[in-house]
Structures are given as structure tokens and as C-alpha cells.
Amino acid sequence: LQPRTSKTCDLCKARKVRCESGSIDTLACVNCSKRRVPCRFSRNRRKVRQPVPELLPTPMEVTSSSISEQNFGLCPKYLYIDRILRDEICHTVCDNETSVLKRHNCAKLYAVGSSGIAFFSESRVKSISNILGHTRFKDVLEKLATTINLCIGRNSDASGLRNKVNRSSTAPEIPEEIAKSYSTAYFVNIHPIYPFIDQKSFETRAFDSEIPRKQSSQPFLATYFTVLALGSQYKNGDRFDSNDGIARTLYQTALEFLPEILVLNNSLESIQASAIFAHNSSYIHLEHMLVTEAARMVQLIGFNRAIYGKEVKEICNRTFWVVYILDKLGSFACNRTSAILDYDISAPIPKANKGVFEDFDWFLCQARFSRLLSRIYETLFSASASLNDPESISASIDMFNYELEAWRMSTPIAVRPGETIQPNLMSNHISMAILVRIHYYFYSVVIALSRLNLRHSMEQSHRQLESKKALLDSARIVIELTTYIDTEAYNPIWILGSMPLSAMFIIFDIIVYNPTYPQTNKNLGLLGLAAGYFCRLEYASNGFFRSSILSEIGQIARQYVRDTEL
């Protein structure tokens, strides 16, 4: 049978809503016209139905209803593992992002897209080098990759890590007044973003006595010393590479309890300790393992299913959702599988405490965004996403862009992406930190969806142009926001380096492939702004991040544009 044009557009079909035809002047349906998105009607192949011979009922069918007469609703989703188990030939390759700079280089036909920030594949780097006529850009990437690996400890051996964890030392003597000031700094600066520790119960337990080790649980001691370590970073401004600072000493003390937390304890305190460890940028190489362990614990104990035991319900719920947010954000950014199963969650969202912004539940906003990331990854970036046809992928991208826009509109206008940034409206540095986070959350997804759209819509010029514009606009805003980033050790690496670096690469890629673009001079200025930020980061970190080498990327781009104009 000949293919037939569907009566429902691709976006309405993906959203499972009624598709109503629009006016005579436009071919778009009513829903797409309201959302101002492209409306496409795919042509579906029709299959000839083969007659099924009637069979005599079996004894089982006589005593029970026939399976064909029962309504089972939607069938379970067909996954890639089902294809493997059916002994079919499999060619799908997922992006391997062991480096934060280079993506896996594989055949486009069978490759699954990446949600991570790694931008350049080997073939892309080779293509850029051929256009430039030299390998300076490749050399910069290799130098930067070496520097990043050294910073995050990827090249450190296991024995070195064991020595750090198992090293026995005397707990530092911190006067009570100073310890209280560190605790206050933690709850003022970090608690508004990740509110999973009850401040009153924590301080009561911590400061009613001298917390002797033999009388306190090891998970609580780990939480206590980590809270003080993180608070001291805000109070004292410890540097990234400080080996003798109070923050490093406190954190090393907390790290001694790590084996007990991971192996012998599955309690609320263990989860809190594991999750809070992941906040420290000095131990970024442990972040994935610690968050994964915290995710394992919340599901093992049953917090995801609202099973509390003797624990306080509200604290358990807050702890679970903080771990959920950390797990989903980290998994999407690094293009890896989440450790928490969304289909087995029934824990309610706790009521938000007094937030940084009036009438804005920042915690609920993060949870909703994390759930959106989980759905996007499963639909578009998992191994099973390779089973989707191009039409379904395009429809899914449109649907998620629509939901992302709805999430953007749910944020206060003062911190809403796309609106003019007004620093004078930010009451303190916490407000500005949340503003930067919201913008980076939003534009990280825009970048991921736009890159995937470019990959699957080569023959659709309007989608290509829209995706390229979205990439350029997102990279521009990410770089402009570096002005408001505190280049301090307490800030996440994802904000300090990953997002600005990805944005810088996007601008560089656009300049190399479009040197005569009307806004090339403006883009060169953006590269200069990004280079200035990375020089500031190297200075603030006392050379811990040797990021000033990125200024050479701006020099390469500027020289290439000059040579093109000759």
C-alpha cells in the first residue's frame, strides 16, 4: 500500500493531544500555531493485514477470558536490550565521554547523541585543523586535557586514594565559636540550594557536647566535619590547592569515615554524608561514586517509595529529593545513566522553607528540572534512543523544547533565562548564584537539544538555522554570565569550567566554519571575554586551574579571520 499522510502532526502525536486543523491560510494545526513551532505531518507506511485463522479454544481459554479480549492498555516500551536478546545484529554506539573535551568518534548512522558538554570528536578536530592549515588547536586541546586530568585527579592511582581515605589522624581542635561560625556559613550559603540537613537538629547534636568520636556515629561525624569544611571555605576563602588550610584539614578528617559510610551503614546520616561529600571541588574525582552511593542508599532504605522507618518524614523526603537532583544533574551533564529509577518514586516533595526569592520554590523548581532531564536522556540519549526514527526524534525535540520553555516561564522574571539580567535586583551573592544556576541549567539543555537537532535534520534547512541560532545565543549568554561567577573553591566545577568551556568551543567552531558571518567580530569579542574569564580563574585558583592557555584559542580564531579577509 502507498504511504499515507498522517492526520495528526508529529508534535501532537508525541504529546498525545488532539490535533485540530488551523485556518486555511496556514498548514499548521491550532496547537503548533499557538506555540509558534514548526508543524509537520509525516507520511506513514501502511501494512497489509494478514488474515488470522480461527483456532479452537483451549481449556484455559474456556475457563478464563481470552487474552485478545482483555484491554492491557499501552504495551511496554521496546528497549535496545530486547533487540540484543533477540539475537539481532547491533551496531549502536553510545558516545564515550571519558574526556570532558572530546566526544566518541563513530559512524553517524548508528551513534546515539550525547547530552554531555564534550564538544569535539576526533574527526571534527581533524576537519578544523585542515581548515586552519595547522595543528595549534589540536595542541591546545591536548594541553588542556592533561591539565584537567591532573586537576580532577583522574591520573592518581588507587593506592594514593586509599592512603587519603584510610590515613588516620587526630581530629582538629576547632573552638566552639569558630565551629558555629562555619556551621552558620554553611546553612546561609549552601543550605538554600540543597536543603537536606535539618539545621536545628544538626546544631543541637553538634554543639551540645564536644562530640567525642566514641559516642557519635561515624556518618554523623563525617557530615559534621564536611559541613565545617564547606562553611570554612565561605568564611576563610580557602584556595583550591591549599594543602594546609583548615578546610582541607577538616575535609580529610571527614574522609576517614568514608569506608564505614559506604560499606557498613545504610542510614539517613550515611546518605547525607555521602551527598554532602560531593559538594567539594577538591575531590571532584569522588563525586560520581559518592552520589551514586547516596542514590543506592535512598532506594535500598526505601525513601524513594516513602518508606521511613523511625526517621522524620520531612527530613527523609528532603534528603531523597536532594540526592535525586544531584544524581540527575550529574548524569545528564556527563552523559551517563542515572542511578535512581524514576518509575519507582512515590516520595512527596516537602514544603519549601523560606526561600531566597519571595513566593518562589527553588527546591521544587530544581526537582522539576531534574525530572525533565531524566525524560530527555531516556528518550533521546540512551542506547534505546537509537531505535527512534528521525521523525520521532524531531517530534520529541519539539516537545521537550516546549516543556523547557514552560519550565523557564515558571521562574521569577528577575532570574528568568532570556530576560535582561539586572544585578541590582539580587539581594546577595546567593541570589546571584541561583540566577547563574538557573541560566546554566536552561542553556545546557538548549545546547544538547540543538546539537541533536543538527545531527538529525540535515535536510531541513529551517530546523538547521534555528538550531545554529539557538547554539550561538546560548553560548553567548553563558559567556556573558561568567562576569557574575565567583571564582572560589566552593563553586561547582560544572559552573566554574564546564559550561563556559563548552560555550567557548561553540563560538570557536562557528567562527572557523563561518569566518565571513556578519557577527564574526562580535563572536571574536566573546572569545576574548571567555579567555579573560579563564585567566581570572587561573589567578583566583593560584594556578590550580591552568586555564589561561585557552586564550590561545581566541588568538587562533582571530588570526584565521584575518587570513580569510586577505
Coordinates of C-alpha atoms in Angstrom, one line a residue:
L1 CA 0.0 0.0 0.0
Q2 CA 1.1 3.6 -0.7
P3 CA 2.3 5.7 2.2
R4 CA -0.5 8.0 3.6
T5 CA -0.1 11.4 5.3
S6 CA -0.9 11.3 8.9
K7 CA -4.0 13.2 10.1
T8 CA -2.1 14.1 13.3
C9 CA 1.0 16.2 13.3
D10 CA 4.2 14.8 14.7
L11 CA 4.3 17.1 17.8
C12 CA 0.7 16.5 18.7
K13 CA 1.2 12.7 18.3
A14 CA 4.3 12.9 20.6
R15 CA 2.4 14.9 23.2
K16 CA -0.7 12.6 22.8
V17 CA -3.2 15.5 22.4
R18 CA -5.9 16.2 19.8
C19 CA -4.7 17.7 16.6
E20 CA -7.1 20.3 15.2
S21 CA -6.6 21.8 11.7
G22 CA -5.8 25.5 11.6
S23 CA -7.0 28.3 9.3
I24 CA -7.0 28.0 5.5
D25 CA -4.1 30.4 5.2
T26 CA -1.7 28.2 7.2
L27 CA -1.0 24.5 7.1
A28 CA -0.1 24.4 10.8
C29 CA -2.5 22.9 13.4
V30 CA -4.0 25.0 16.1
N31 CA -1.6 23.7 18.8
C32 CA 1.5 24.4 16.8
S33 CA 0.3 27.8 15.8
K34 CA -0.2 28.8 19.4
R35 CA 3.2 27.5 20.4
R36 CA 4.8 29.0 17.2
V37 CA 6.7 25.9 16.4
P38 CA 7.0 24.1 13.0
C39 CA 4.1 21.8 12.2
R40 CA 4.9 18.6 10.3
F41 CA 2.7 15.8 9.1
S42 CA 4.7 12.6 8.4
R43 CA 3.8 10.0 5.8
N44 CA 3.2 6.6 7.4
R45 CA 3.7 3.3 5.7
R46 CA 0.6 1.1 5.7
K47 CA 0.9 -2.6 6.2
V48 CA -1.4 -5.3 4.7
R49 CA -3.1 -7.2 7.5
Q50 CA -2.7 -10.9 7.2
P51 CA -5.9 -13.0 8.0
V52 CA -5.5 -14.9 11.2
P53 CA -7.1 -18.4 11.2
E54 CA -9.6 -19.0 13.9
L55 CA -8.5 -21.7 16.4
L56 CA -10.5 -23.8 18.8
P57 CA -10.3 -22.5 22.3
T58 CA -8.1 -24.3 24.8
P59 CA -9.3 -25.5 28.2
M60 CA -7.6 -22.4 29.8
E61 CA -9.5 -20.1 27.4
V62 CA -12.7 -21.7 28.3
T63 CA -12.3 -21.1 32.0
S64 CA -10.9 -17.5 31.6
S65 CA -11.2 -14.6 29.3
S66 CA -9.3 -14.7 26.1
I67 CA -6.1 -12.6 26.1
S68 CA -7.2 -10.9 22.9
E69 CA -10.4 -9.7 24.6
Q70 CA -8.7 -8.1 27.5
N71 CA -7.6 -4.4 27.4
F72 CA -4.0 -4.2 28.6
G73 CA -3.6 -0.5 27.7
L74 CA -0.2 0.6 26.3
C75 CA 2.3 -2.2 25.6
P76 CA 5.7 -2.0 27.4
K77 CA 8.3 0.1 25.6
Y78 CA 10.6 -1.9 23.3
L79 CA 14.2 -1.3 24.5
Y80 CA 17.5 -1.9 23.0
I81 CA 18.2 -4.8 25.3
D82 CA 15.2 -6.5 23.8
R83 CA 16.9 -6.3 20.4
I84 CA 20.1 -7.7 21.9
L85 CA 18.2 -10.6 23.5
R86 CA 16.5 -11.5 20.1
D87 CA 20.0 -12.2 18.7
E88 CA 19.7 -9.3 16.2
I89 CA 22.8 -7.6 14.8
C90 CA 23.5 -4.5 16.9
H91 CA 25.6 -1.5 15.7
T92 CA 24.6 1.2 18.1
V93 CA 27.5 3.0 19.8
C94 CA 26.9 5.5 22.6
D95 CA 29.2 8.4 23.0
N96 CA 32.1 7.7 25.2
E97 CA 32.9 10.8 27.2
T98 CA 35.8 9.8 29.3
S99 CA 37.2 13.2 28.4
V100 CA 35.4 16.4 29.0
L101 CA 36.7 17.8 25.7
K102 CA 36.4 15.1 23.1
R103 CA 33.4 13.0 22.1
H104 CA 33.4 9.5 20.7
N105 CA 34.2 9.3 17.0
C106 CA 31.9 6.8 15.4
A107 CA 29.7 6.3 12.4
K108 CA 26.8 8.8 12.4
L109 CA 24.2 6.2 11.3
Y110 CA 24.5 4.1 14.5
A111 CA 25.7 6.6 17.0
V112 CA 23.5 7.9 19.9
G113 CA 23.7 11.6 20.6
S114 CA 25.3 13.0 23.7
S115 CA 23.7 15.1 26.5
G116 CA 27.2 16.0 27.9
I117 CA 29.3 19.1 27.3
A118 CA 32.1 17.3 25.4
F119 CA 32.0 19.1 22.0
F120 CA 34.7 17.9 19.6
S121 CA 35.2 14.5 18.1
E122 CA 38.4 13.4 16.5
S123 CA 37.0 13.9 13.0
R124 CA 35.9 17.4 14.0
V125 CA 39.3 18.3 15.3
K126 CA 40.9 17.0 12.2
S127 CA 38.5 18.9 10.0
I128 CA 39.2 22.1 11.9
S129 CA 42.9 21.6 11.6
N130 CA 42.6 21.1 7.9
I131 CA 40.7 24.4 7.6
L132 CA 43.1 26.3 9.7
G133 CA 46.2 24.8 8.0
H134 CA 47.9 23.9 11.2
T135 CA 47.5 21.8 14.4
R136 CA 47.7 24.5 17.0
F137 CA 44.1 24.0 18.0
K138 CA 44.7 20.3 18.5
D139 CA 47.8 21.0 20.6
V140 CA 45.7 23.3 22.8
L141 CA 43.1 20.6 23.4
E142 CA 45.8 18.1 24.4
K143 CA 47.4 20.5 26.8
L144 CA 44.0 21.4 28.3
A145 CA 43.0 17.7 28.6
T146 CA 46.3 17.0 30.5
T147 CA 45.7 19.9 32.8
I148 CA 42.1 18.9 33.5
N149 CA 43.0 15.3 34.3
L150 CA 45.6 16.5 36.8
C151 CA 43.2 18.8 38.4
I152 CA 40.4 16.3 39.0
G153 CA 42.9 13.5 40.0
R154 CA 42.0 11.2 37.2
N155 CA 45.6 10.1 36.8
S156 CA 46.0 9.4 40.5
D157 CA 46.4 5.7 41.3
A158 CA 44.2 3.7 43.6
S159 CA 46.8 3.3 46.3
G160 CA 47.1 7.1 46.5
L161 CA 43.4 7.4 47.0
R162 CA 43.4 4.6 49.6
N163 CA 46.1 6.4 51.5
K164 CA 44.0 9.6 51.6
V165 CA 40.9 7.7 52.8
N166 CA 42.5 5.4 55.3
R167 CA 45.0 7.8 56.7
S168 CA 44.4 8.0 60.5
S169 CA 44.9 11.4 62.1
T170 CA 43.8 13.3 65.1
A171 CA 40.6 15.3 64.6
P172 CA 41.4 19.0 64.5
E173 CA 40.6 21.0 67.6
I174 CA 38.1 23.7 66.5
P175 CA 36.9 26.2 69.1
E176 CA 33.2 26.1 69.5
E177 CA 32.6 29.7 68.5
I178 CA 34.6 29.2 65.3
A179 CA 32.8 25.9 64.6
K180 CA 29.5 27.6 65.0
S181 CA 30.5 30.3 62.6
Y182 CA 31.5 27.7 60.0
S183 CA 28.1 25.9 60.5
T184 CA 26.3 29.2 60.1
A185 CA 28.2 29.9 56.9
Y186 CA 27.1 26.5 55.5
F187 CA 23.5 27.0 56.3
V188 CA 23.5 30.5 54.9
N189 CA 25.2 29.7 51.6
I190 CA 24.7 26.1 50.7
H191 CA 21.5 25.1 52.6
P192 CA 19.2 27.3 50.4
I193 CA 20.4 25.4 47.3
Y194 CA 20.4 21.9 48.8
P195 CA 18.3 21.9 52.0
F196 CA 18.6 18.3 53.1
I197 CA 20.1 18.8 56.6
D198 CA 17.8 20.0 59.4
Q199 CA 19.7 22.9 60.9
K200 CA 18.2 22.8 64.3
S201 CA 18.7 19.1 65.0
F202 CA 22.2 19.3 63.5
E203 CA 23.4 22.2 65.6
T204 CA 21.8 20.7 68.7
R205 CA 23.7 17.4 68.3
A206 CA 26.9 19.1 67.2
F207 CA 27.3 21.8 69.9
D208 CA 25.6 20.4 72.9
S209 CA 28.7 18.5 73.7
E210 CA 32.3 18.2 72.4
I211 CA 31.2 15.4 70.1
P212 CA 33.7 12.7 71.2
R213 CA 34.3 10.2 68.5
K214 CA 33.4 7.2 70.6
Q215 CA 29.9 8.5 71.4
S216 CA 28.9 9.7 67.9
S217 CA 28.2 7.7 64.8
Q218 CA 30.8 7.9 62.1
P219 CA 28.3 9.0 59.4
F220 CA 27.3 12.0 61.6
L221 CA 31.0 12.8 62.3
A222 CA 31.6 12.7 58.5
T223 CA 28.6 15.1 58.0
Y224 CA 29.8 17.4 60.8
F225 CA 33.4 17.8 59.6
T226 CA 32.2 18.2 56.0
V227 CA 29.7 20.9 57.0
L228 CA 32.5 22.7 58.8
A229 CA 34.9 22.3 55.9
L230 CA 32.4 23.7 53.4
G231 CA 31.4 26.6 55.7
S232 CA 35.1 27.5 56.3
Q233 CA 35.6 27.9 52.6
Y234 CA 33.0 30.7 52.6
K235 CA 34.3 32.1 55.9
N236 CA 38.1 31.9 55.2
G237 CA 38.2 31.8 51.4
D238 CA 40.4 28.8 51.2
R239 CA 42.1 28.2 47.8
F240 CA 41.7 25.2 45.6
D241 CA 45.2 23.9 46.1
S242 CA 45.5 24.7 49.8
N243 CA 47.1 21.7 51.5
D244 CA 47.4 23.3 54.9
G245 CA 44.2 25.2 55.1
I246 CA 41.6 24.5 57.7
A247 CA 39.0 23.4 55.0
R248 CA 41.4 20.8 53.7
T249 CA 42.2 19.5 57.2
L250 CA 38.5 19.2 58.1
Y251 CA 37.6 17.5 54.9
Q252 CA 40.5 15.0 55.2
T253 CA 39.2 14.2 58.7
A254 CA 35.7 13.6 57.3
L255 CA 37.1 11.4 54.6
E256 CA 38.5 9.0 57.1
F257 CA 34.9 7.8 57.8
L258 CA 34.2 7.1 54.1
P259 CA 34.7 3.2 54.3
E260 CA 32.3 3.0 57.2
I261 CA 29.7 5.0 55.3
L262 CA 29.9 3.1 52.1
V263 CA 30.1 -0.4 53.5
L264 CA 28.6 -0.8 56.9
N265 CA 25.9 1.9 57.2
N266 CA 22.7 2.4 55.3
S267 CA 21.1 5.1 57.3
L268 CA 19.8 8.7 56.8
E269 CA 23.1 10.0 58.2
S270 CA 25.1 7.9 55.7
I271 CA 23.1 9.3 52.8
Q272 CA 23.6 12.8 54.0
A273 CA 27.3 12.3 54.5
S274 CA 27.7 10.8 51.0
A275 CA 25.8 13.5 49.3
I276 CA 27.5 16.4 51.1
F277 CA 30.9 15.0 50.3
A278 CA 30.1 15.6 46.6
H279 CA 30.0 19.4 47.1
N280 CA 33.8 19.8 47.5
S281 CA 35.6 20.6 44.2
S282 CA 38.9 19.4 45.7
Y283 CA 37.6 15.8 45.5
I284 CA 35.7 16.1 42.2
H285 CA 37.0 12.6 41.2
L286 CA 34.9 11.1 44.0
E287 CA 31.7 13.0 43.1
H288 CA 30.2 10.3 40.8
M289 CA 30.9 7.5 43.2
L290 CA 29.5 9.3 46.3
V291 CA 26.3 10.5 44.6
T292 CA 25.8 7.0 43.2
E293 CA 26.2 5.5 46.6
A294 CA 23.8 8.0 48.1
A295 CA 21.3 7.1 45.3
R296 CA 21.8 3.4 46.1
M297 CA 21.1 4.0 49.8
V298 CA 17.9 6.0 49.4
Q299 CA 16.5 3.3 47.2
L300 CA 17.7 0.5 49.5
I301 CA 16.2 2.0 52.6
G302 CA 13.0 2.9 50.7
F303 CA 13.0 6.7 50.8
N304 CA 12.0 6.8 47.1
R305 CA 8.9 4.9 48.0
A306 CA 8.0 6.9 51.1
I307 CA 9.2 4.2 53.5
Y308 CA 10.7 6.0 56.5
G309 CA 11.0 3.6 59.5
K310 CA 11.9 5.6 62.6
E311 CA 13.2 8.6 60.6
V312 CA 11.4 12.0 60.4
K313 CA 9.3 12.0 57.2
E314 CA 10.1 15.6 56.1
I315 CA 13.8 15.1 56.5
C316 CA 13.8 11.8 54.6
N317 CA 11.8 13.4 51.8
R318 CA 14.1 16.4 51.5
T319 CA 17.2 14.1 51.6
F320 CA 15.8 11.9 48.9
W321 CA 14.9 14.8 46.6
V322 CA 18.3 16.4 47.1
V323 CA 20.0 13.1 46.1
Y324 CA 17.6 12.8 43.1
I325 CA 18.6 16.3 41.9
L326 CA 22.3 15.7 42.3
D327 CA 22.0 12.4 40.5
K328 CA 20.0 13.6 37.6
L329 CA 22.0 16.8 37.1
G330 CA 25.4 15.0 37.2
S331 CA 24.2 12.1 35.0
F332 CA 22.9 14.4 32.2
A333 CA 25.9 16.7 32.3
C334 CA 28.3 13.7 32.0
N335 CA 26.1 11.7 29.6
R336 CA 25.8 8.7 31.9
T337 CA 23.0 6.5 33.2
S338 CA 21.2 7.8 36.3
A339 CA 21.3 5.6 39.4
I340 CA 17.7 6.4 40.5
L341 CA 14.7 4.7 38.9
D342 CA 12.0 7.3 38.2
Y343 CA 9.2 4.8 37.8
D344 CA 9.5 3.7 41.4
I345 CA 9.2 7.1 43.1
S346 CA 6.3 8.0 45.4
A347 CA 8.1 10.2 47.9
P348 CA 6.3 13.6 48.1
I349 CA 8.1 16.9 47.6
P350 CA 8.4 18.5 51.1
K351 CA 7.2 22.0 51.7
A352 CA 9.9 24.6 50.9
N353 CA 11.3 26.7 53.7
K354 CA 11.6 30.4 53.3
G355 CA 13.4 30.8 50.0
V356 CA 15.8 33.3 48.7
F357 CA 13.2 34.8 46.4
E358 CA 9.7 35.5 47.7
D359 CA 7.0 33.1 46.6
F360 CA 9.4 31.0 44.5
D361 CA 10.0 27.4 45.5
W362 CA 13.6 27.0 44.3
F363 CA 13.8 23.4 45.5
L364 CA 10.6 22.3 43.6
C365 CA 12.0 24.2 40.5
Q366 CA 15.2 22.1 40.7
A367 CA 13.2 18.8 41.2
R368 CA 11.0 19.5 38.1
F369 CA 14.0 20.4 36.0
S370 CA 15.8 17.2 37.1
R371 CA 12.8 15.1 36.1
L372 CA 12.8 16.8 32.7
L373 CA 16.5 15.9 32.3
S374 CA 15.7 12.3 33.1
R375 CA 12.9 12.1 30.5
I376 CA 15.1 13.8 27.9
Y377 CA 18.0 11.4 28.5
E378 CA 15.8 8.3 28.3
T379 CA 14.0 9.4 25.2
L380 CA 16.9 11.0 23.2
F381 CA 20.3 10.0 24.6
S382 CA 20.0 6.5 25.9
A383 CA 21.0 3.4 24.0
S384 CA 17.3 2.7 23.2
A385 CA 17.1 6.1 21.6
S386 CA 18.8 4.6 18.6
L387 CA 15.5 2.7 17.8
N388 CA 13.7 6.0 17.1
D389 CA 13.2 7.2 13.6
P390 CA 14.2 10.7 12.5
E391 CA 10.6 11.9 12.6
S392 CA 10.1 10.7 16.2
I393 CA 13.3 12.3 17.3
S394 CA 12.3 15.7 15.7
A395 CA 8.9 15.5 17.4
S396 CA 10.4 14.6 20.7
I397 CA 12.9 17.5 20.5
D398 CA 10.0 19.9 19.7
M399 CA 8.0 18.5 22.7
F400 CA 10.9 18.9 25.1
N401 CA 11.7 22.4 23.9
Y402 CA 8.1 23.2 24.6
E403 CA 8.3 21.8 28.2
L404 CA 11.7 23.5 28.7
E405 CA 10.0 26.8 27.8
A406 CA 7.3 26.1 30.3
W407 CA 9.9 25.5 33.0
R408 CA 11.6 28.7 32.0
M409 CA 8.4 30.7 32.4
S410 CA 7.8 29.2 35.8
T411 CA 10.9 31.0 37.2
P412 CA 10.7 34.6 38.6
I413 CA 11.3 37.2 36.0
A414 CA 14.4 38.5 37.9
V415 CA 16.2 35.2 37.3
R416 CA 14.4 34.0 34.2
P417 CA 16.6 33.0 31.2
G418 CA 16.0 35.2 28.2
E419 CA 15.3 38.3 30.3
T420 CA 17.6 41.2 30.9
I421 CA 19.9 40.5 33.8
Q422 CA 19.7 43.2 36.5
P423 CA 22.4 42.6 39.2
N424 CA 20.9 45.4 41.3
L425 CA 17.8 43.2 41.9
M426 CA 19.9 40.5 43.5
S427 CA 19.9 41.0 47.3
N428 CA 23.0 39.0 48.0
H429 CA 25.5 36.6 46.3
I430 CA 23.2 33.6 47.0
S431 CA 20.6 35.2 44.7
M432 CA 23.2 35.8 42.0
A433 CA 24.5 32.2 42.4
I434 CA 20.9 30.9 41.9
L435 CA 20.5 33.2 38.9
V436 CA 23.6 31.7 37.3
R437 CA 22.5 28.1 38.0
I438 CA 19.0 28.6 36.5
H439 CA 20.5 30.1 33.3
Y440 CA 23.2 27.4 33.0
Y441 CA 20.6 24.7 33.7
F442 CA 18.4 26.1 30.9
Y443 CA 21.0 26.7 28.3
S444 CA 22.8 23.4 28.9
V445 CA 19.6 21.6 27.7
V446 CA 19.1 24.1 24.8
I447 CA 22.7 23.2 23.7
A448 CA 22.1 19.5 24.0
L449 CA 18.8 19.5 22.1
S450 CA 20.2 21.9 19.4
R451 CA 23.2 19.7 18.8
L452 CA 20.9 16.7 18.4
N453 CA 18.6 18.6 16.1
L454 CA 21.5 19.5 13.8
R455 CA 22.5 15.8 13.7
H456 CA 19.1 14.6 12.6
S457 CA 17.8 17.4 10.4
M458 CA 20.4 17.9 7.8
E459 CA 17.8 18.1 5.0
Q460 CA 15.6 20.6 6.9
S461 CA 17.2 24.0 6.5
H462 CA 14.8 25.8 8.8
R463 CA 15.5 23.4 11.6
Q464 CA 19.2 23.7 11.0
L465 CA 19.1 27.5 11.1
E466 CA 17.0 27.5 14.2
S467 CA 19.4 25.1 16.0
K468 CA 22.5 27.0 15.0
K469 CA 21.0 30.3 16.2
A470 CA 20.0 28.6 19.5
L471 CA 23.5 27.3 19.9
L472 CA 25.1 30.7 19.2
D473 CA 22.6 32.6 21.5
S474 CA 23.1 30.1 24.3
A475 CA 26.9 30.2 24.1
R476 CA 26.8 34.0 24.1
I477 CA 24.7 34.2 27.3
V478 CA 26.8 31.5 29.0
I479 CA 30.0 33.5 28.4
E480 CA 28.4 36.8 29.4
L481 CA 27.3 35.3 32.7
T482 CA 31.0 34.5 33.6
T483 CA 31.2 38.0 34.9
Y484 CA 28.9 37.0 37.8
I485 CA 30.7 33.8 38.7
D486 CA 32.5 33.7 42.0
T487 CA 35.9 32.1 41.2
E488 CA 36.1 30.4 44.5
A489 CA 36.7 26.8 45.6
Y490 CA 33.1 26.4 46.9
N491 CA 31.6 26.7 43.4
P492 CA 30.9 23.5 41.4
I493 CA 33.3 22.7 38.6
W494 CA 30.3 22.4 36.2
I495 CA 29.7 26.2 36.7
L496 CA 33.4 27.2 37.0
G497 CA 34.7 25.4 34.0
S498 CA 32.4 23.0 32.1
M499 CA 29.7 25.4 30.9
P500 CA 32.0 28.3 30.0
L501 CA 34.4 25.9 28.2
S502 CA 31.6 24.4 26.1
A503 CA 30.3 27.8 25.2
M504 CA 33.8 28.9 24.1
F505 CA 34.2 25.9 21.9
I506 CA 30.8 26.5 20.3
I507 CA 31.8 30.1 19.4
F508 CA 35.1 29.0 18.1
D509 CA 33.5 26.3 15.9
I510 CA 31.1 28.8 14.4
I511 CA 33.9 31.2 13.6
V512 CA 36.0 28.6 11.9
Y513 CA 33.2 27.3 9.7
N514 CA 31.7 30.7 9.1
P515 CA 34.5 33.3 9.0
T516 CA 32.5 35.8 6.9
Y517 CA 29.5 35.7 9.2
P518 CA 28.3 39.3 9.8
Q519 CA 28.6 38.8 13.6
T520 CA 32.1 37.3 13.4
N521 CA 33.7 40.4 15.1
K522 CA 31.2 40.1 17.9
N523 CA 32.0 36.4 18.3
L524 CA 35.7 37.2 18.4
G525 CA 34.9 39.6 21.3
L526 CA 33.1 36.8 23.1
L527 CA 36.1 34.6 22.7
G528 CA 38.2 37.4 24.3
L529 CA 35.7 37.7 27.1
A530 CA 35.9 33.9 27.8
A531 CA 39.7 34.0 27.6
G532 CA 39.7 36.8 30.2
Y533 CA 37.4 34.8 32.5
F534 CA 39.7 31.7 32.3
C535 CA 42.7 33.9 33.1
R536 CA 40.8 35.2 36.1
L537 CA 40.0 31.7 37.1
E538 CA 43.7 30.7 37.0
Y539 CA 44.7 33.7 39.0
A540 CA 42.0 33.1 41.6
S541 CA 42.9 29.4 42.0
N542 CA 46.6 30.3 42.3
G543 CA 47.5 28.3 39.2
F544 CA 45.5 25.2 40.3
F545 CA 43.4 25.6 37.0
R546 CA 45.9 26.4 34.3
S547 CA 43.1 27.7 32.1
S548 CA 44.9 30.7 30.7
I549 CA 46.1 28.5 27.8
L550 CA 42.5 28.9 26.4
S551 CA 43.4 32.5 25.4
E552 CA 45.3 30.9 22.5
I553 CA 42.0 29.7 21.1
G554 CA 40.9 33.3 20.7
Q555 CA 44.3 34.1 19.0
I556 CA 43.9 31.2 16.6
A557 CA 40.4 32.3 15.6
R558 CA 41.4 36.0 15.2
Q559 CA 44.4 35.1 13.0
Y560 CA 42.3 32.8 10.9
V561 CA 39.7 35.6 10.3
R562 CA 42.4 38.0 9.3
D563 CA 43.9 35.5 6.9
T564 CA 40.5 34.9 5.3
E565 CA 39.9 38.6 4.8
L566 CA 43.2 39.0 2.8

